[in-house]
PDB file of C-alpha atoms in Angstrom:
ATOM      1  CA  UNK A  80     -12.345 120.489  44.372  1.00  0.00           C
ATOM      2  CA  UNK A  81      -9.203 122.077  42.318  1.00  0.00           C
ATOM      3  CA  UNK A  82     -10.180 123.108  38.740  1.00  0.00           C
ATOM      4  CA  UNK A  83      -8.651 120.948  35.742  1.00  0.00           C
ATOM      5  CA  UNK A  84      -5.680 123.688  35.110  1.00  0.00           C
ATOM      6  CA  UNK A  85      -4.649 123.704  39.151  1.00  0.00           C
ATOM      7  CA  UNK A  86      -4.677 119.591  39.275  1.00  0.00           C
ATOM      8  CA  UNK A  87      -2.385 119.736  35.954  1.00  0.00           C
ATOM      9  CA  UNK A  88      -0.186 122.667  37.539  1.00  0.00           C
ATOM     10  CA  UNK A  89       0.013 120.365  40.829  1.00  0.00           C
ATOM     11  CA  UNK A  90       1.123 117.427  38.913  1.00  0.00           C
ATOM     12  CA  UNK A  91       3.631 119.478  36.940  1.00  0.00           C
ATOM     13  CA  UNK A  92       5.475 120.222  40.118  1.00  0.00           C
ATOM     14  CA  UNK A  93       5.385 117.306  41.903  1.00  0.00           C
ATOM     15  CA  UNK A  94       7.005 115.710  38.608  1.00  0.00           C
ATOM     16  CA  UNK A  95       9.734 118.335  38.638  1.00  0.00           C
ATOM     17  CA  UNK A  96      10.442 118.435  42.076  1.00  0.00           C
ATOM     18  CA  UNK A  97      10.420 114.367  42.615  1.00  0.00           C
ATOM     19  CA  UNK A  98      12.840 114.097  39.765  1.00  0.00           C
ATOM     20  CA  UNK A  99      14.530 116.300  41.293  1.00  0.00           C
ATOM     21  CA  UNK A 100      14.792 114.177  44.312  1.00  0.00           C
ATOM     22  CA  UNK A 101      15.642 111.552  42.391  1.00  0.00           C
ATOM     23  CA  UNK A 102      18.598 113.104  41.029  1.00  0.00           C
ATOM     24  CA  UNK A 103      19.715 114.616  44.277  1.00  0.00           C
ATOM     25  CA  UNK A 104      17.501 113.842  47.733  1.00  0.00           C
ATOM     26  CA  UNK A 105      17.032 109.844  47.627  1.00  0.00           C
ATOM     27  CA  UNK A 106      19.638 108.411  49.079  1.00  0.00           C
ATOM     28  CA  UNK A 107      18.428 104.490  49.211  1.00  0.00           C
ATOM     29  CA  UNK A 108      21.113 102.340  46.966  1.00  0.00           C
ATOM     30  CA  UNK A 109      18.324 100.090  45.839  1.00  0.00           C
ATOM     31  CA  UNK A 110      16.939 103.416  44.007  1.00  0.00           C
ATOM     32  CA  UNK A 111      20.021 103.630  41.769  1.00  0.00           C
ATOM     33  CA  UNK A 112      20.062 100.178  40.821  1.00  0.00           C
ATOM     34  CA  UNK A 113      17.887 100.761  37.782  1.00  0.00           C
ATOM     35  CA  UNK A 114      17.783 103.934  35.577  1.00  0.00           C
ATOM     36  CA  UNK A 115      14.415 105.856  36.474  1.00  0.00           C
ATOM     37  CA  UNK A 116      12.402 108.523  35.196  1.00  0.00           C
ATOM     38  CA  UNK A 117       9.500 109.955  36.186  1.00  0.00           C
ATOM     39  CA  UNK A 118       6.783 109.474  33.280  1.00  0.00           C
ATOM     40  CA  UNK A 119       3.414 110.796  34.459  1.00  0.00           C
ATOM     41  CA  UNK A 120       2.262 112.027  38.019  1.00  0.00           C
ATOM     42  CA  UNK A 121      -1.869 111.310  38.261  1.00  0.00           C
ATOM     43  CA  UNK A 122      -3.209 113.666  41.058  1.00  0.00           C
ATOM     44  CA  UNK A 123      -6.499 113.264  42.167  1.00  0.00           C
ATOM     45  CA  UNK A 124      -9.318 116.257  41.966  1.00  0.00           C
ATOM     46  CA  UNK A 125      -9.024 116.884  45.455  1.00  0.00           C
ATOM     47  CA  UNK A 126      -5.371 117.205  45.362  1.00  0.00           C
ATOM     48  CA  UNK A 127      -4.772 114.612  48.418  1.00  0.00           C
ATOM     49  CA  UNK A 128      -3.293 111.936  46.637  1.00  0.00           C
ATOM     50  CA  UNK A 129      -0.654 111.587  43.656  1.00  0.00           C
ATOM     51  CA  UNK A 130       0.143 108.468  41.753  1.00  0.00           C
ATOM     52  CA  UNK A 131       3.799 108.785  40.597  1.00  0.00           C
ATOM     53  CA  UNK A 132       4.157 106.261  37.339  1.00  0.00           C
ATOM     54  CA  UNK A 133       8.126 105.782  37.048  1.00  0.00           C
ATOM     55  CA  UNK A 134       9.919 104.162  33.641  1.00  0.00           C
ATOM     56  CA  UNK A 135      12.576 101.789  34.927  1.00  0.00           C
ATOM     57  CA  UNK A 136      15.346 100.517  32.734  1.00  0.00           C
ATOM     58  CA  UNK A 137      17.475  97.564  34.108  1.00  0.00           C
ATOM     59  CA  UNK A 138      16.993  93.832  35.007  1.00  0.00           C
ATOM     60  CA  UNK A 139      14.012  92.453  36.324  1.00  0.00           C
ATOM     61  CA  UNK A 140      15.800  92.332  39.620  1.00  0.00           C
ATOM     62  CA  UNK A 141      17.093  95.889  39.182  1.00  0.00           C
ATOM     63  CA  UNK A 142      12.998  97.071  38.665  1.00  0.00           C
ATOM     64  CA  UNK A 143      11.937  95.162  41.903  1.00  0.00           C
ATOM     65  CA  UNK A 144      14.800  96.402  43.917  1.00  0.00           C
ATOM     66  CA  UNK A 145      14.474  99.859  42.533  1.00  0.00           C
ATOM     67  CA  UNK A 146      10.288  99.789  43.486  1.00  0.00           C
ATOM     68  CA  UNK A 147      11.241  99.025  46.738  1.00  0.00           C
ATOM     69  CA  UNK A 148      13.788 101.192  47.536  1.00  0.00           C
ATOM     70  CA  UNK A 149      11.053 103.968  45.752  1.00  0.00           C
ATOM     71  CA  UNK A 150       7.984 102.532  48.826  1.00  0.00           C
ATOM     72  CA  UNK A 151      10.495 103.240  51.080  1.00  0.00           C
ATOM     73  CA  UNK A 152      11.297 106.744  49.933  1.00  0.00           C
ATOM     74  CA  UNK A 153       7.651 107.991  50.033  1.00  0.00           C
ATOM     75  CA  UNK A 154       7.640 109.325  53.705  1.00  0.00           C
ATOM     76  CA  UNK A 155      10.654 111.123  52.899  1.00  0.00           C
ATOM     77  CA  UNK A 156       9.072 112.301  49.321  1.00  0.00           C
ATOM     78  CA  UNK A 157       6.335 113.669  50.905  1.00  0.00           C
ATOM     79  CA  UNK A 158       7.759 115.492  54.051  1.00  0.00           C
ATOM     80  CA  UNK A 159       9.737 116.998  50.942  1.00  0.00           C
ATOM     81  CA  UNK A 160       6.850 117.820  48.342  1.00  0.00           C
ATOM     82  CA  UNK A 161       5.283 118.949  51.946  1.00  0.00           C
ATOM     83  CA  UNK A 162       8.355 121.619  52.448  1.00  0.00           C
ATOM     84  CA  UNK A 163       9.212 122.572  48.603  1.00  0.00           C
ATOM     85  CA  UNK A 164       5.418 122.925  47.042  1.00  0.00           C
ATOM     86  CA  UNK A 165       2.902 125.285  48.896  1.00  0.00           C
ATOM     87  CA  UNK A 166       0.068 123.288  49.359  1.00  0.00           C
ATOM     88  CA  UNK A 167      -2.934 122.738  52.050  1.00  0.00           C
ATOM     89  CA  UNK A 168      -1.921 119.469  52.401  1.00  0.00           C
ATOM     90  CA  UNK A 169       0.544 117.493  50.790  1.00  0.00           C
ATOM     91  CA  UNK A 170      -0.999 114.175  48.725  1.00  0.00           C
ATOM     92  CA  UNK A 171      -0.458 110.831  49.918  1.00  0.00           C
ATOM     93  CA  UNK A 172       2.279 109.961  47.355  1.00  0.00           C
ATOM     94  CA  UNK A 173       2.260 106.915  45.740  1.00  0.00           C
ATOM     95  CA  UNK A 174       5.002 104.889  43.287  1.00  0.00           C
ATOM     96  CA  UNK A 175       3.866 102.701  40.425  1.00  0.00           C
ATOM     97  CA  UNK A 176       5.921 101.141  37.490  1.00  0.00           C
ATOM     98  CA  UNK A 177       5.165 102.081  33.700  1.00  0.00           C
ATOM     99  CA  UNK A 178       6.078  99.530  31.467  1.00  0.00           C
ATOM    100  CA  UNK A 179       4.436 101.610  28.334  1.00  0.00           C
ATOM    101  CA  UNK A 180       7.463 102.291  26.718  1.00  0.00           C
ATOM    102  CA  UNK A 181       8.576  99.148  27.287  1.00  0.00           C
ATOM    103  CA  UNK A 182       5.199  97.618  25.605  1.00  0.00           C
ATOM    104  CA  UNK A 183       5.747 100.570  23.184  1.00  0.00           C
ATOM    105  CA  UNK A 184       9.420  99.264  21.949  1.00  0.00           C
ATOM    106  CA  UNK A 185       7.698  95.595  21.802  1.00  0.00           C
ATOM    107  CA  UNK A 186       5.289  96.435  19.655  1.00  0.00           C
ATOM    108  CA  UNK A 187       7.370  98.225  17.095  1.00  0.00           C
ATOM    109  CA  UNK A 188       9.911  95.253  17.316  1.00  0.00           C
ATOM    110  CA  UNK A 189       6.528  93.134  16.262  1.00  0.00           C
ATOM    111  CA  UNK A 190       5.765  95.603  13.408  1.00  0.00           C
ATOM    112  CA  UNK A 191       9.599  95.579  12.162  1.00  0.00           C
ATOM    113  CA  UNK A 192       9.841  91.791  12.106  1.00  0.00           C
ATOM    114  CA  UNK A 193       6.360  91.270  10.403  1.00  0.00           C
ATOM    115  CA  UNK A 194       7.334  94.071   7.796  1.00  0.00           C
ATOM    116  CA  UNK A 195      10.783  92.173   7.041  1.00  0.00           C
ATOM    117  CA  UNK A 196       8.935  89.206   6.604  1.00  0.00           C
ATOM    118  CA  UNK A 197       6.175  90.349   4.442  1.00  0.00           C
ATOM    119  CA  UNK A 198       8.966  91.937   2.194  1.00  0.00           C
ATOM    120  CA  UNK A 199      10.728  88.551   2.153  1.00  0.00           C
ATOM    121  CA  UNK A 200       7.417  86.606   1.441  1.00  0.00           C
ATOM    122  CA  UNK A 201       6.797  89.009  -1.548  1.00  0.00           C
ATOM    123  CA  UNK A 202      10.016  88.571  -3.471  1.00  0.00           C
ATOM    124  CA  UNK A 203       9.567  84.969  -2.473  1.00  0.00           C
ATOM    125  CA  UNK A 204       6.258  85.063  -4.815  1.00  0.00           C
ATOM    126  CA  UNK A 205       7.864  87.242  -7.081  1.00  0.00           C
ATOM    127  CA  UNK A 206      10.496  84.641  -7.790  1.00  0.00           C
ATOM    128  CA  UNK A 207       8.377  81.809  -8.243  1.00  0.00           C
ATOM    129  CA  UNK A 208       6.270  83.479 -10.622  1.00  0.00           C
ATOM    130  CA  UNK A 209       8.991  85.057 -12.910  1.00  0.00           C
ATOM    131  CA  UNK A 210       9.856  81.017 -12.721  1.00  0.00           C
ATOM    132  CA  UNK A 211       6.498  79.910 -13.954  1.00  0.00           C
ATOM    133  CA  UNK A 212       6.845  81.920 -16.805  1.00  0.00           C
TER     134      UNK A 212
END
């Protein structure tokens, strides 16, 4: 079992080197139909397997095609990773969506809107008591 400071080093390069892939190596269409970034790489203690969490900005449509053209990239992701990172064994890689920042951007949209409409209530009140008096 890799210490915590190897499994963070491991995940560090497989994040660099897959974005880098991304930029340059994947050549699947369906991959460039949404904008995608590389948020977090999970790898397990053992090193064997790697959960790649990618941030996809597009369409619904654009997110599912871009996943999919992403599954069918990981054979050629890992016979990379295999060749550019020195390793025992390469992980079993493994693509999954992040929608955090997307939840993220939600929320504060949700804390905007009930701000605005707390400051509206309040001069509302304000109003109607400067009217009562």
């Amino acid at each position: 079992m890799a210490t915590n400071r190897r499994v963070s080093r491991v995940a560090s390069l497989i994040k660099r080197e897959v974005s880098q892939m991304l930029m340059h190596g994947i050549k699947d269409d369906r991959v460039g139909a949404g904008m995608v970034s590389i948020t977090d790489v999970d790898v397990s203690g053992d090193l064997q397997h790697a959960k790649i969490f990618v941030s996809i900005y597009g369409t619904e449509d654009a997110r599912a095609e871009t996943m999919a053209g992403l599954e069918s990239a990981t054979n050629y992701v890992r016979r990379e990773l295999g060749s550019r990172v020195r390793l025992r064994r390469t992980p079993e890689v493994q693509f999954l969506e992040d929608r955090s920042l997307e939840r993220g951007d939600r929320t504060i949209d949700l804390i905007n809107r009930l701000s605005r409409e707390r400051e509206v209530h309040e001069s509302d009140l304000d109003s109607h008591s400067e009217d009562t008096l």
